[in-house]
Amino acid sequence: AVTESWTHFLTDTKIHFSVRLLTGDYPDVSEYLFTSEKPKTELKFPKEANEIIRHLSTMTEGDTVVEKKLQVILEDNKATFGIEKKGLFWAKKDIPIDYIGEKITFLVNPVFFYQVLEKDVIMKVYENQATFETNNFFHLFSLPIGESMSR
């Protein structure tokens, strides 16, 4: 079916998806997409990271789940997880981690990040992105490296 520049498809298994044709110049997003370069580093988060993320996500600011933000900072031998409620409090927790390298800071939805880490993934860090991988799972984060909260 076609409606106002959208084309809708329904598969035999009742999966519905829609596509839309956009006109004009599409921005170059190649710097945000996975490249074949070798990762700068690989690391695995310890199991205790998920418990910390779950706990902090209950206090994270945001009216809906998608508005919640968790700051993750990776430094030599340490991962810091932090959340902020503007004007009320700042909470953070440091844990030891097997990582040596440049400081990496990014914001991520804590509920989503918890679900990713539940899969016992390996984080591979590239220049502008990171992947989280297992044998049967792959997810690309186009990370705003260096993004931080007010503290």
Coordinates of C-alpha atoms in Angstrom, one line a residue:
A1 CA 0.0 0.0 0.0
V2 CA 1.1 3.6 -0.6
T3 CA 0.2 6.6 1.6
E4 CA 1.7 10.1 1.4
S5 CA 5.1 9.1 0.2
W6 CA 5.3 6.0 2.4
T7 CA 5.2 2.4 1.0
H8 CA 4.0 -0.3 3.4
F9 CA 4.8 -4.0 3.2
L10 CA 3.3 -7.0 5.0
T11 CA 5.1 -10.3 4.9
D12 CA 3.6 -13.7 4.9
T13 CA 4.5 -14.0 8.6
K14 CA 2.6 -10.8 9.3
I15 CA 5.6 -8.6 9.8
H16 CA 4.8 -5.0 8.8
F17 CA 7.4 -2.5 7.7
S18 CA 7.3 0.8 5.9
V19 CA 9.8 2.8 3.9
R20 CA 9.8 6.4 2.7
L21 CA 11.6 8.0 -0.2
L22 CA 13.4 11.2 0.7
T23 CA 14.4 13.7 -2.0
G24 CA 17.4 16.0 -1.8
D25 CA 21.0 15.5 -0.6
Y26 CA 21.4 12.9 2.1
P27 CA 24.1 13.7 4.6
D28 CA 27.4 11.7 4.5
V29 CA 27.1 9.4 7.6
S30 CA 30.1 7.2 6.7
E31 CA 32.2 8.4 9.6
Y32 CA 29.5 7.1 12.0
L33 CA 29.2 3.6 10.4
F34 CA 31.3 0.6 11.1
T35 CA 34.5 0.4 9.0
S36 CA 36.8 -2.5 8.5
E37 CA 39.6 -0.9 10.6
K38 CA 41.1 -2.9 13.4
P39 CA 39.7 -1.9 16.9
K40 CA 41.8 0.3 19.0
T41 CA 41.0 -1.8 22.0
E42 CA 38.7 -4.6 23.3
L43 CA 37.3 -5.0 26.8
K44 CA 34.7 -6.9 28.7
F45 CA 32.7 -5.3 31.5
P46 CA 32.7 -7.2 34.8
K47 CA 29.4 -8.8 35.9
E48 CA 29.0 -6.2 38.7
A49 CA 28.6 -3.4 36.1
N50 CA 25.1 -4.6 35.3
E51 CA 24.0 -4.5 38.9
I52 CA 25.3 -1.0 39.2
I53 CA 23.6 0.1 36.0
R54 CA 20.3 -1.4 37.1
H55 CA 20.5 0.4 40.4
L56 CA 21.5 3.8 38.9
S57 CA 18.8 3.5 36.2
T58 CA 16.1 3.6 38.9
M59 CA 17.3 7.1 39.9
T60 CA 18.1 8.5 36.5
E61 CA 16.3 11.7 35.4
G62 CA 13.7 11.3 32.7
D63 CA 10.0 11.1 32.5
T64 CA 10.1 8.1 30.2
V65 CA 12.6 5.2 29.8
V66 CA 14.0 6.6 26.5
E67 CA 14.9 10.0 28.2
K68 CA 17.2 8.4 30.8
K69 CA 21.0 8.9 30.5
L70 CA 23.9 7.1 32.0
Q71 CA 27.4 8.5 31.7
V72 CA 30.1 5.9 31.2
I73 CA 33.8 6.8 31.6
L74 CA 36.5 4.3 30.9
E75 CA 40.0 5.1 32.2
D76 CA 43.1 3.1 33.0
N77 CA 41.9 0.2 35.2
K78 CA 38.6 1.9 36.0
A79 CA 35.0 2.3 34.8
T80 CA 32.8 5.0 36.2
F81 CA 29.0 5.0 35.9
G82 CA 27.2 8.2 36.7
I83 CA 23.8 9.7 36.6
E84 CA 22.4 13.2 37.4
K85 CA 19.2 14.7 38.6
K86 CA 19.6 18.4 37.9
G87 CA 19.4 20.4 41.0
L88 CA 18.9 17.3 43.2
F89 CA 21.9 15.0 43.2
W90 CA 24.7 13.3 41.3
A91 CA 25.5 9.7 41.8
K92 CA 28.4 7.7 40.5
K93 CA 30.1 4.4 41.1
D94 CA 33.6 3.3 40.1
I95 CA 34.6 -0.3 39.5
P96 CA 37.9 -1.9 38.5
I97 CA 38.1 -3.0 34.8
D98 CA 40.7 -4.6 32.6
Y99 CA 41.3 -1.5 30.4
I100 CA 44.4 0.5 29.6
G101 CA 44.0 3.3 27.1
E102 CA 42.8 6.8 26.4
K103 CA 39.9 8.1 28.4
I104 CA 36.5 7.3 26.7
T105 CA 33.4 9.1 27.9
F106 CA 29.9 8.5 26.5
L107 CA 26.2 8.8 27.4
V108 CA 23.9 5.9 26.9
N109 CA 20.4 4.9 27.9
P110 CA 20.9 2.8 31.1
V111 CA 18.0 0.4 30.4
F112 CA 19.3 -0.4 26.9
F113 CA 23.0 -0.6 28.1
Y114 CA 21.9 -3.1 30.8
Q115 CA 20.2 -5.3 28.2
V116 CA 23.3 -5.2 26.0
L117 CA 25.7 -6.1 28.8
E118 CA 23.4 -8.9 29.9
K119 CA 24.5 -10.7 26.7
D120 CA 28.1 -11.0 28.1
V121 CA 29.5 -9.0 25.2
I122 CA 33.0 -7.8 24.3
M123 CA 33.2 -4.1 23.6
K124 CA 35.4 -3.2 20.6
V125 CA 36.4 0.5 20.5
Y126 CA 37.1 2.1 17.1
E127 CA 37.8 5.8 16.2
N128 CA 34.2 7.0 16.3
Q129 CA 32.2 4.0 17.3
A130 CA 32.2 0.9 19.4
T131 CA 30.7 -2.5 18.8
F132 CA 29.3 -4.9 21.4
E133 CA 29.6 -8.5 20.2
T134 CA 29.1 -12.1 21.0
N135 CA 28.8 -15.1 18.8
N136 CA 25.1 -14.4 18.1
F137 CA 24.8 -10.7 18.8
F138 CA 26.2 -7.5 17.2
H139 CA 25.4 -4.0 18.0
L140 CA 27.0 -0.8 16.8
F141 CA 27.2 2.3 19.0
S142 CA 28.0 5.5 17.1
L143 CA 29.3 7.1 20.3
P144 CA 29.5 10.8 21.0
I145 CA 33.0 10.2 22.6
G146 CA 33.7 13.0 25.1
E147 CA 30.0 13.9 25.8
S148 CA 29.5 14.4 29.5
M149 CA 27.0 15.6 32.1
S150 CA 27.4 18.9 34.0
R151 CA 29.7 17.5 36.7

